[in-house]
Amino acid sequence: MKRKRFFLNEDERITQWYNIVADMKTKPQQMLNPQTKKPVTIDDLSKIFATECSRQELDTQNAWIDIPEEVLDMYSTYRSTPLIRAYGLEKALDTPAHIYFKNESVNPLGSHKINSALAQCYYCKKEGVTNVTTETGAGQWGMALAYAAKSFGLEAAVYQVKISYNQKPYRRILMQTFGAQVIASPSMSTRAGKNILTRDPNHNGSLGTAISEAIELASSTPERCKYTLGSVMNHVSLHQTIIGLETEKQMEMAEEYPDMVIACFGGGSNFGGIAFPFMRHNILEGKNTAFIAAEPASCPKITKGEFRYDFGDEAEMTPLIPMFTLGHEFKPANIHAGGLRYHGAGAIVSELAKEGLLSGVDIPQTESFSAGMLFASSEGIIPAPESCHAIAATIREAKRCKEEGKKKVLLFCLTGHGLMDATAYEQYINGDLIDYNM
């Protein structure tokens, strides 16, 4: 009988995160303090982030970082998540490829985001912080942060990109269910929001805009309130590596190793989470696994962005980050994959892309939903619009395997389910979705 699902036993649980920077031959360029133009310090970052997160952000020496026992206890309620052989999708595509997906949609709140939300809120609580702020696009990170904050007794304020606030009311409602205050961004509650709305009263928002507002709120009382982030930064990708570390062990159980690792790409957290543990074998052992970042054709920072220092937010409140960027004032199209509508790639991913260790592909919105529909009908899981980009890239590769008569092992990350994105699927089914190209 063919085995379809692979889980880890309790004694196989992951107890450390993996910091790829320690093993990179060329380290990412340092972030800069925008006032002094000098490399940021832990003290600089601690004015915004939890101090331990700031240490992790700048750690270039330690490849393995212990997961706190309290965070492991929280992880144990849902990890490990399953690795699944997608026999149904393989059959639908009539491909010789073996397709596997790591199913993060079974996490609480339905996405991978909880892995870092729990860690960040734990460090904030340990530091004596009482309030946390954040931004969110589609709402998956906002939901995870709201739940994690509640779990550790913190108050949360979430600035949600206005277009997603209106498109995805159920995620907003769930954030409020966990006790978070949710504000549509740009708003009139911050100086950054007021300035943006003064320039453009009809601004639909962006992750860069929401980040500006969240940082401004946290900066007003830095001793009691910290900013938390769902992607882009090194420490967020670090926390997400539990995904790939589990998958490594599960692929061993399947007695296969991926020829290609694919993930959707917004700022880089889920991509780094599944890719970095496998990429270390390319760096240290000379393996030749290919790594593909699937991004929206309307927001293609890796394939069409410029590598330079740029702000991570629209109001220029973050450190200057060395990244592939479309510009921090870039206004992304109103696609339904709200979690991918970010102007830049994180520093680690940007450096790895420069070194040729990964490549990007652009996926049009309608192609992504077509892939999601096929996946849903063949595997019984409705994927989030973000995840649909990874599925579409995987389908492209599976079809190429068929054309070339090659059997490859393809692995992708299913970052979350799309049960709260029914209106997006309805628009696709009715022929109302359109493609936006930059």
PDB file of C-alpha atoms in Angstrom, residues 55-322:
ATOM      1  CA  ARG A  55      19.937  39.419  19.007  1.00  0.00           C
ATOM      2  CA  GLN A  56      18.692  36.688  16.700  1.00  0.00           C
ATOM      3  CA  GLU A  57      18.347  39.207  13.886  1.00  0.00           C
ATOM      4  CA  LEU A  58      22.036  40.109  13.993  1.00  0.00           C
ATOM      5  CA  ASP A  59      23.437  36.659  14.833  1.00  0.00           C
ATOM      6  CA  THR A  60      25.896  35.607  12.118  1.00  0.00           C
ATOM      7  CA  GLN A  61      27.800  32.980  14.131  1.00  0.00           C
ATOM      8  CA  ASN A  62      25.409  30.438  15.639  1.00  0.00           C
ATOM      9  CA  ALA A  63      23.861  28.005  13.158  1.00  0.00           C
ATOM     10  CA  TRP A  64      21.576  26.443  15.774  1.00  0.00           C
ATOM     11  CA  ILE A  65      19.465  28.340  18.293  1.00  0.00           C
ATOM     12  CA  ASP A  66      17.541  26.564  21.046  1.00  0.00           C
ATOM     13  CA  ILE A  67      13.763  26.868  21.002  1.00  0.00           C
ATOM     14  CA  PRO A  68      12.572  27.922  24.496  1.00  0.00           C
ATOM     15  CA  GLU A  69      10.765  25.180  26.383  1.00  0.00           C
ATOM     16  CA  GLU A  70       7.638  27.320  26.736  1.00  0.00           C
ATOM     17  CA  VAL A  71       7.491  27.757  22.961  1.00  0.00           C
ATOM     18  CA  LEU A  72       8.086  24.033  22.439  1.00  0.00           C
ATOM     19  CA  ASP A  73       5.130  23.342  24.721  1.00  0.00           C
ATOM     20  CA  MET A  74       2.941  25.550  22.532  1.00  0.00           C
ATOM     21  CA  TYR A  75       4.322  23.947  19.362  1.00  0.00           C
ATOM     22  CA  SER A  76       3.520  20.476  20.715  1.00  0.00           C
ATOM     23  CA  THR A  77      -0.221  21.107  20.375  1.00  0.00           C
ATOM     24  CA  TYR A  78       0.048  21.025  16.572  1.00  0.00           C
ATOM     25  CA  ARG A  79       3.525  19.996  15.462  1.00  0.00           C
ATOM     26  CA  SER A  80       4.683  18.070  13.599  1.00  0.00           C
ATOM     27  CA  THR A  81       2.538  18.990  10.628  1.00  0.00           C
ATOM     28  CA  PRO A  82       2.212  16.295   7.957  1.00  0.00           C
ATOM     29  CA  LEU A  83       4.262  15.843   4.815  1.00  0.00           C
ATOM     30  CA  ILE A  84       1.896  14.527   2.146  1.00  0.00           C
ATOM     31  CA  ARG A  85       2.561  12.769  -1.151  1.00  0.00           C
ATOM     32  CA  ALA A  86       0.175  14.401  -3.630  1.00  0.00           C
ATOM     33  CA  TYR A  87      -0.846  11.280  -5.543  1.00  0.00           C
ATOM     34  CA  GLY A  88      -4.097  12.917  -6.651  1.00  0.00           C
ATOM     35  CA  LEU A  89      -2.320  15.901  -8.185  1.00  0.00           C
ATOM     36  CA  GLU A  90       0.260  13.640  -9.831  1.00  0.00           C
ATOM     37  CA  LYS A  91      -2.548  11.619 -11.430  1.00  0.00           C
ATOM     38  CA  ALA A  92      -4.400  14.735 -12.594  1.00  0.00           C
ATOM     39  CA  LEU A  93      -1.230  16.008 -14.279  1.00  0.00           C
ATOM     40  CA  ASP A  94      -0.192  12.575 -15.597  1.00  0.00           C
ATOM     41  CA  THR A  95       3.355  13.448 -14.580  1.00  0.00           C
ATOM     42  CA  PRO A  96       6.294  11.181 -13.733  1.00  0.00           C
ATOM     43  CA  ALA A  97       7.243  13.669 -10.996  1.00  0.00           C
ATOM     44  CA  HIS A  98       6.763  12.762  -7.354  1.00  0.00           C
ATOM     45  CA  ILE A  99       5.048  15.712  -5.668  1.00  0.00           C
ATOM     46  CA  TYR A 100       5.127  16.294  -1.899  1.00  0.00           C
ATOM     47  CA  PHE A 101       3.706  19.155   0.116  1.00  0.00           C
ATOM     48  CA  LYS A 102       4.287  20.211   3.712  1.00  0.00           C
ATOM     49  CA  ASN A 103       0.818  20.978   5.035  1.00  0.00           C
ATOM     50  CA  GLU A 104       1.034  24.017   7.315  1.00  0.00           C
ATOM     51  CA  SER A 105      -2.701  24.652   6.874  1.00  0.00           C
ATOM     52  CA  VAL A 106      -3.418  22.330   9.832  1.00  0.00           C
ATOM     53  CA  ASN A 107      -1.711  24.756  12.225  1.00  0.00           C
ATOM     54  CA  PRO A 108      -3.943  26.737  14.587  1.00  0.00           C
ATOM     55  CA  LEU A 109      -5.334  29.720  12.663  1.00  0.00           C
ATOM     56  CA  GLY A 110      -4.754  27.837   9.403  1.00  0.00           C
ATOM     57  CA  SER A 111      -1.274  28.947   8.362  1.00  0.00           C
ATOM     58  CA  HIS A 112       2.448  28.731   9.102  1.00  0.00           C
ATOM     59  CA  LYS A 113       2.469  32.195  10.691  1.00  0.00           C
ATOM     60  CA  ILE A 114       1.816  30.903  14.207  1.00  0.00           C
ATOM     61  CA  ASN A 115       5.347  29.432  14.357  1.00  0.00           C
ATOM     62  CA  SER A 116       6.923  32.870  14.706  1.00  0.00           C
ATOM     63  CA  ALA A 117       4.004  34.610  16.430  1.00  0.00           C
ATOM     64  CA  LEU A 118       4.350  32.334  19.465  1.00  0.00           C
ATOM     65  CA  ALA A 119       8.095  32.888  19.641  1.00  0.00           C
ATOM     66  CA  GLN A 120       7.896  36.671  19.341  1.00  0.00           C
ATOM     67  CA  CYS A 121       5.118  37.014  21.916  1.00  0.00           C
ATOM     68  CA  TYR A 122       7.014  34.724  24.309  1.00  0.00           C
ATOM     69  CA  TYR A 123      10.095  36.936  24.109  1.00  0.00           C
ATOM     70  CA  CYS A 124       7.990  40.078  24.544  1.00  0.00           C
ATOM     71  CA  LYS A 125       6.274  38.638  27.622  1.00  0.00           C
ATOM     72  CA  LYS A 126       9.591  37.527  29.125  1.00  0.00           C
ATOM     73  CA  GLU A 127      10.894  41.067  28.667  1.00  0.00           C
ATOM     74  CA  GLY A 128       7.974  42.577  30.601  1.00  0.00           C
ATOM     75  CA  VAL A 129       6.197  44.012  27.572  1.00  0.00           C
ATOM     76  CA  THR A 130       2.410  44.407  27.895  1.00  0.00           C
ATOM     77  CA  ASN A 131       1.379  45.373  24.351  1.00  0.00           C
ATOM     78  CA  VAL A 132       2.363  44.327  20.840  1.00  0.00           C
ATOM     79  CA  THR A 133       1.604  45.875  17.462  1.00  0.00           C
ATOM     80  CA  THR A 134       1.843  44.476  13.974  1.00  0.00           C
ATOM     81  CA  GLU A 135       0.664  44.753  10.376  1.00  0.00           C
ATOM     82  CA  THR A 136      -1.113  42.147   8.298  1.00  0.00           C
ATOM     83  CA  GLY A 137      -2.135  41.783   4.682  1.00  0.00           C
ATOM     84  CA  ALA A 138      -4.508  38.893   4.075  1.00  0.00           C
ATOM     85  CA  GLY A 139      -4.882  38.470   7.816  1.00  0.00           C
ATOM     86  CA  GLN A 140      -3.090  35.177   8.410  1.00  0.00           C
ATOM     87  CA  TRP A 141      -0.264  36.824  10.341  1.00  0.00           C
ATOM     88  CA  GLY A 142      -2.667  39.108  12.178  1.00  0.00           C
ATOM     89  CA  MET A 143      -4.743  36.131  13.305  1.00  0.00           C
ATOM     90  CA  ALA A 144      -1.654  34.256  14.461  1.00  0.00           C
ATOM     91  CA  LEU A 145      -0.303  37.271  16.337  1.00  0.00           C
ATOM     92  CA  ALA A 146      -3.679  37.976  17.966  1.00  0.00           C
ATOM     93  CA  TYR A 147      -3.905  34.380  19.188  1.00  0.00           C
ATOM     94  CA  ALA A 148      -0.288  34.277  20.382  1.00  0.00           C
ATOM     95  CA  ALA A 149      -0.688  37.588  22.217  1.00  0.00           C
ATOM     96  CA  LYS A 150      -3.791  36.289  23.971  1.00  0.00           C
ATOM     97  CA  SER A 151      -1.942  33.100  24.908  1.00  0.00           C
ATOM     98  CA  PHE A 152       0.794  35.089  26.648  1.00  0.00           C
ATOM     99  CA  GLY A 153      -1.488  37.714  28.192  1.00  0.00           C
ATOM    100  CA  LEU A 154      -0.543  40.596  25.875  1.00  0.00           C
ATOM    101  CA  GLU A 155      -2.730  43.258  24.271  1.00  0.00           C
ATOM    102  CA  ALA A 156      -2.482  43.383  20.483  1.00  0.00           C
ATOM    103  CA  ALA A 157      -3.153  46.106  17.910  1.00  0.00           C
ATOM    104  CA  VAL A 158      -3.189  44.996  14.276  1.00  0.00           C
ATOM    105  CA  TYR A 159      -3.042  47.344  11.291  1.00  0.00           C
ATOM    106  CA  GLN A 160      -4.604  45.465   8.396  1.00  0.00           C
ATOM    107  CA  VAL A 161      -4.095  46.592   4.788  1.00  0.00           C
ATOM    108  CA  LYS A 162      -7.340  48.364   3.903  1.00  0.00           C
ATOM    109  CA  ILE A 163      -8.119  46.373   0.751  1.00  0.00           C
ATOM    110  CA  SER A 164      -7.734  43.104   2.688  1.00  0.00           C
ATOM    111  CA  TYR A 165      -9.660  44.523   5.655  1.00  0.00           C
ATOM    112  CA  ASN A 166     -12.585  44.934   3.272  1.00  0.00           C
ATOM    113  CA  GLN A 167     -12.006  41.791   1.159  1.00  0.00           C
ATOM    114  CA  LYS A 168     -11.503  39.385   4.068  1.00  0.00           C
ATOM    115  CA  PRO A 169     -13.831  40.325   6.941  1.00  0.00           C
ATOM    116  CA  TYR A 170     -13.767  36.890   8.551  1.00  0.00           C
ATOM    117  CA  ARG A 171     -10.079  37.049   9.365  1.00  0.00           C
ATOM    118  CA  ARG A 172     -10.646  40.473  10.883  1.00  0.00           C
ATOM    119  CA  ILE A 173     -13.484  39.062  12.974  1.00  0.00           C
ATOM    120  CA  LEU A 174     -11.285  36.229  14.235  1.00  0.00           C
ATOM    121  CA  MET A 175      -8.557  38.679  15.220  1.00  0.00           C
ATOM    122  CA  GLN A 176     -11.168  40.554  17.210  1.00  0.00           C
ATOM    123  CA  THR A 177     -12.371  37.258  18.696  1.00  0.00           C
ATOM    124  CA  PHE A 178      -8.884  36.808  20.174  1.00  0.00           C
ATOM    125  CA  GLY A 179      -9.108  40.293  21.665  1.00  0.00           C
ATOM    126  CA  ALA A 180      -7.029  42.263  19.159  1.00  0.00           C
ATOM    127  CA  GLN A 181      -7.855  45.775  18.056  1.00  0.00           C
ATOM    128  CA  VAL A 182      -7.920  45.783  14.237  1.00  0.00           C
ATOM    129  CA  ILE A 183      -7.460  49.029  12.297  1.00  0.00           C
ATOM    130  CA  ALA A 184      -7.777  49.434   8.521  1.00  0.00           C
ATOM    131  CA  SER A 185      -4.528  50.917   7.169  1.00  0.00           C
ATOM    132  CA  PRO A 186      -3.868  53.655   6.209  1.00  0.00           C
ATOM    133  CA  SER A 187      -5.786  55.154   9.119  1.00  0.00           C
ATOM    134  CA  MET A 188      -6.139  58.502  10.851  1.00  0.00           C
ATOM    135  CA  SER A 189      -4.823  57.060  14.123  1.00  0.00           C
ATOM    136  CA  THR A 190      -1.130  57.679  13.344  1.00  0.00           C
ATOM    137  CA  ARG A 191       0.926  60.470  11.836  1.00  0.00           C
ATOM    138  CA  ALA A 192       2.143  58.111   9.109  1.00  0.00           C
ATOM    139  CA  GLY A 193      -1.400  57.143   8.192  1.00  0.00           C
ATOM    140  CA  LYS A 194      -2.595  60.749   8.132  1.00  0.00           C
ATOM    141  CA  ASN A 195       0.276  61.771   5.869  1.00  0.00           C
ATOM    142  CA  ILE A 196      -0.450  58.955   3.417  1.00  0.00           C
ATOM    143  CA  LEU A 197      -4.171  59.733   3.313  1.00  0.00           C
ATOM    144  CA  THR A 198      -3.441  63.426   2.842  1.00  0.00           C
ATOM    145  CA  ARG A 199      -1.395  62.585  -0.262  1.00  0.00           C
ATOM    146  CA  ASP A 200      -3.864  59.969  -1.508  1.00  0.00           C
ATOM    147  CA  PRO A 201      -7.315  59.901   0.165  1.00  0.00           C
ATOM    148  CA  ASN A 202      -8.250  56.749  -1.805  1.00  0.00           C
ATOM    149  CA  HIS A 203      -5.130  54.772  -0.855  1.00  0.00           C
ATOM    150  CA  ASN A 204      -6.074  51.066  -0.548  1.00  0.00           C
ATOM    151  CA  GLY A 205      -3.100  50.342   1.674  1.00  0.00           C
ATOM    152  CA  SER A 206       0.007  48.189   1.412  1.00  0.00           C
ATOM    153  CA  LEU A 207       2.077  46.162   3.826  1.00  0.00           C
ATOM    154  CA  GLY A 208       4.622  48.993   3.783  1.00  0.00           C
ATOM    155  CA  THR A 209       1.920  51.428   4.902  1.00  0.00           C
ATOM    156  CA  ALA A 210       0.633  49.151   7.668  1.00  0.00           C
ATOM    157  CA  ILE A 211       4.179  48.545   8.918  1.00  0.00           C
ATOM    158  CA  SER A 212       4.705  52.302   9.251  1.00  0.00           C
ATOM    159  CA  GLU A 213       1.608  52.672  11.411  1.00  0.00           C
ATOM    160  CA  ALA A 214       2.411  49.682  13.615  1.00  0.00           C
ATOM    161  CA  ILE A 215       5.984  50.827  14.215  1.00  0.00           C
ATOM    162  CA  GLU A 216       4.843  54.351  15.049  1.00  0.00           C
ATOM    163  CA  LEU A 217       2.445  53.030  17.682  1.00  0.00           C
ATOM    164  CA  ALA A 218       5.101  50.754  19.205  1.00  0.00           C
ATOM    165  CA  SER A 219       7.690  53.534  19.200  1.00  0.00           C
ATOM    166  CA  SER A 220       5.439  55.794  21.245  1.00  0.00           C
ATOM    167  CA  THR A 221       5.916  53.626  24.357  1.00  0.00           C
ATOM    168  CA  PRO A 222       8.914  51.340  23.593  1.00  0.00           C
ATOM    169  CA  GLU A 223       9.317  50.173  27.200  1.00  0.00           C
ATOM    170  CA  ARG A 224       5.796  48.695  27.272  1.00  0.00           C
ATOM    171  CA  CYS A 225       4.996  48.046  23.609  1.00  0.00           C
ATOM    172  CA  LYS A 226       6.972  46.191  20.945  1.00  0.00           C
ATOM    173  CA  TYR A 227       6.509  45.756  17.227  1.00  0.00           C
ATOM    174  CA  THR A 228       6.197  42.222  15.852  1.00  0.00           C
ATOM    175  CA  LEU A 229       6.645  41.237  12.216  1.00  0.00           C
ATOM    176  CA  GLY A 230       5.342  38.299  10.181  1.00  0.00           C
ATOM    177  CA  SER A 231       8.000  38.145   7.449  1.00  0.00           C
ATOM    178  CA  VAL A 232      11.055  39.838   5.859  1.00  0.00           C
ATOM    179  CA  MET A 233      13.316  39.961   8.938  1.00  0.00           C
ATOM    180  CA  ASN A 234      15.953  37.317   9.636  1.00  0.00           C
ATOM    181  CA  HIS A 235      14.568  36.273  13.014  1.00  0.00           C
ATOM    182  CA  VAL A 236      11.142  35.538  11.490  1.00  0.00           C
ATOM    183  CA  SER A 237      12.634  33.210   8.883  1.00  0.00           C
ATOM    184  CA  LEU A 238      14.677  31.640  11.686  1.00  0.00           C
ATOM    185  CA  HIS A 239      11.542  30.707  13.630  1.00  0.00           C
ATOM    186  CA  GLN A 240       9.950  29.276  10.490  1.00  0.00           C
ATOM    187  CA  THR A 241      12.814  26.842   9.831  1.00  0.00           C
ATOM    188  CA  ILE A 242      11.015  24.328  12.014  1.00  0.00           C
ATOM    189  CA  ILE A 243       8.996  23.663   8.835  1.00  0.00           C
ATOM    190  CA  GLY A 244      11.964  22.563   6.756  1.00  0.00           C
ATOM    191  CA  LEU A 245      13.713  20.765   9.607  1.00  0.00           C
ATOM    192  CA  GLU A 246      10.642  18.587  10.125  1.00  0.00           C
ATOM    193  CA  THR A 247      10.325  18.067   6.376  1.00  0.00           C
ATOM    194  CA  GLU A 248      13.924  16.823   6.161  1.00  0.00           C
ATOM    195  CA  LYS A 249      13.136  13.998   8.572  1.00  0.00           C
ATOM    196  CA  GLN A 250       9.844  13.253   6.868  1.00  0.00           C
ATOM    197  CA  MET A 251      11.485  13.053   3.428  1.00  0.00           C
ATOM    198  CA  GLU A 252      13.867  10.494   4.915  1.00  0.00           C
ATOM    199  CA  MET A 253      10.814   8.485   5.984  1.00  0.00           C
ATOM    200  CA  ALA A 254       9.547   8.729   2.397  1.00  0.00           C
ATOM    201  CA  GLU A 255      13.005   7.577   1.241  1.00  0.00           C
ATOM    202  CA  GLU A 256      13.299  10.464  -1.201  1.00  0.00           C
ATOM    203  CA  TYR A 257      15.096  13.812  -1.395  1.00  0.00           C
ATOM    204  CA  PRO A 258      13.769  16.890  -3.213  1.00  0.00           C
ATOM    205  CA  ASP A 259      15.228  17.894  -6.545  1.00  0.00           C
ATOM    206  CA  MET A 260      13.303  21.144  -6.215  1.00  0.00           C
ATOM    207  CA  VAL A 261      11.860  23.083  -3.250  1.00  0.00           C
ATOM    208  CA  ILE A 262       9.127  25.591  -4.083  1.00  0.00           C
ATOM    209  CA  ALA A 263       7.332  28.158  -1.930  1.00  0.00           C
ATOM    210  CA  CYS A 264       5.260  31.268  -2.469  1.00  0.00           C
ATOM    211  CA  PHE A 265       7.108  34.485  -1.787  1.00  0.00           C
ATOM    212  CA  GLY A 266       6.013  37.705  -0.127  1.00  0.00           C
ATOM    213  CA  GLY A 267       8.776  38.796   2.243  1.00  0.00           C
ATOM    214  CA  GLY A 268      10.410  35.396   2.627  1.00  0.00           C
ATOM    215  CA  SER A 269       9.308  33.788   5.912  1.00  0.00           C
ATOM    216  CA  ASN A 270       7.649  30.632   4.602  1.00  0.00           C
ATOM    217  CA  PHE A 271      10.152  30.371   1.741  1.00  0.00           C
ATOM    218  CA  GLY A 272      13.046  30.502   4.186  1.00  0.00           C
ATOM    219  CA  GLY A 273      11.197  28.231   6.573  1.00  0.00           C
ATOM    220  CA  ILE A 274      11.039  25.303   4.185  1.00  0.00           C
ATOM    221  CA  ALA A 275      14.050  26.119   1.976  1.00  0.00           C
ATOM    222  CA  PHE A 276      16.891  27.090   4.330  1.00  0.00           C
ATOM    223  CA  PRO A 277      17.298  23.696   6.070  1.00  0.00           C
ATOM    224  CA  PHE A 278      17.617  22.001   2.657  1.00  0.00           C
ATOM    225  CA  MET A 279      19.757  24.808   1.256  1.00  0.00           C
ATOM    226  CA  ARG A 280      22.402  24.247   3.901  1.00  0.00           C
ATOM    227  CA  HIS A 281      23.210  20.941   2.184  1.00  0.00           C
ATOM    228  CA  ASN A 282      23.814  22.817  -1.080  1.00  0.00           C
ATOM    229  CA  ILE A 283      26.111  25.233   0.748  1.00  0.00           C
ATOM    230  CA  LEU A 284      27.987  22.744   2.938  1.00  0.00           C
ATOM    231  CA  GLU A 285      27.829  19.487   0.979  1.00  0.00           C
ATOM    232  CA  GLY A 286      27.511  20.499  -2.654  1.00  0.00           C
ATOM    233  CA  LYS A 287      23.998  19.140  -3.246  1.00  0.00           C
ATOM    234  CA  ASN A 288      22.211  20.674  -6.216  1.00  0.00           C
ATOM    235  CA  THR A 289      18.595  21.057  -5.150  1.00  0.00           C
ATOM    236  CA  ALA A 290      16.877  23.921  -6.969  1.00  0.00           C
ATOM    237  CA  PHE A 291      14.925  26.513  -4.970  1.00  0.00           C
ATOM    238  CA  ILE A 292      12.046  28.440  -6.536  1.00  0.00           C
ATOM    239  CA  ALA A 293      10.327  31.505  -5.038  1.00  0.00           C
ATOM    240  CA  ALA A 294       6.871  31.939  -6.603  1.00  0.00           C
ATOM    241  CA  GLU A 295       5.737  35.548  -6.477  1.00  0.00           C
ATOM    242  CA  PRO A 296       2.815  37.438  -8.008  1.00  0.00           C
ATOM    243  CA  ALA A 297       3.343  38.844 -11.496  1.00  0.00           C
ATOM    244  CA  SER A 298       1.940  42.100 -10.102  1.00  0.00           C
ATOM    245  CA  CYS A 299       4.577  42.337  -7.323  1.00  0.00           C
ATOM    246  CA  PRO A 300       7.735  40.596  -8.626  1.00  0.00           C
ATOM    247  CA  LYS A 301      10.571  41.920  -6.479  1.00  0.00           C
ATOM    248  CA  ILE A 302      13.006  39.044  -7.075  1.00  0.00           C
ATOM    249  CA  THR A 303      12.578  38.871 -10.845  1.00  0.00           C
ATOM    250  CA  LYS A 304      12.056  42.568 -11.575  1.00  0.00           C
ATOM    251  CA  GLY A 305      13.235  44.396  -8.481  1.00  0.00           C
ATOM    252  CA  GLU A 306      16.482  46.310  -8.012  1.00  0.00           C
ATOM    253  CA  PHE A 307      19.014  45.257  -5.382  1.00  0.00           C
ATOM    254  CA  ARG A 308      19.768  48.220  -3.131  1.00  0.00           C
ATOM    255  CA  TYR A 309      19.214  49.569   0.345  1.00  0.00           C
ATOM    256  CA  ASP A 310      15.578  50.436   0.917  1.00  0.00           C
ATOM    257  CA  PHE A 311      13.146  51.042   3.746  1.00  0.00           C
ATOM    258  CA  GLY A 312      10.853  48.250   4.791  1.00  0.00           C
ATOM    259  CA  ASP A 313       7.905  50.619   5.129  1.00  0.00           C
ATOM    260  CA  GLU A 314       6.362  53.554   3.290  1.00  0.00           C
ATOM    261  CA  ALA A 315       6.938  56.208   5.972  1.00  0.00           C
ATOM    262  CA  GLU A 316      10.678  55.386   6.227  1.00  0.00           C
ATOM    263  CA  MET A 317      10.657  54.318   9.882  1.00  0.00           C
ATOM    264  CA  THR A 318      12.471  50.984   9.548  1.00  0.00           C
ATOM    265  CA  PRO A 319      16.197  50.385   9.197  1.00  0.00           C
ATOM    266  CA  LEU A 320      17.582  50.446   5.671  1.00  0.00           C
ATOM    267  CA  ILE A 321      17.558  46.852   4.428  1.00  0.00           C
ATOM    268  CA  PRO A 322      19.744  45.463   1.609  1.00  0.00           C
TER     269      PRO A 322
END
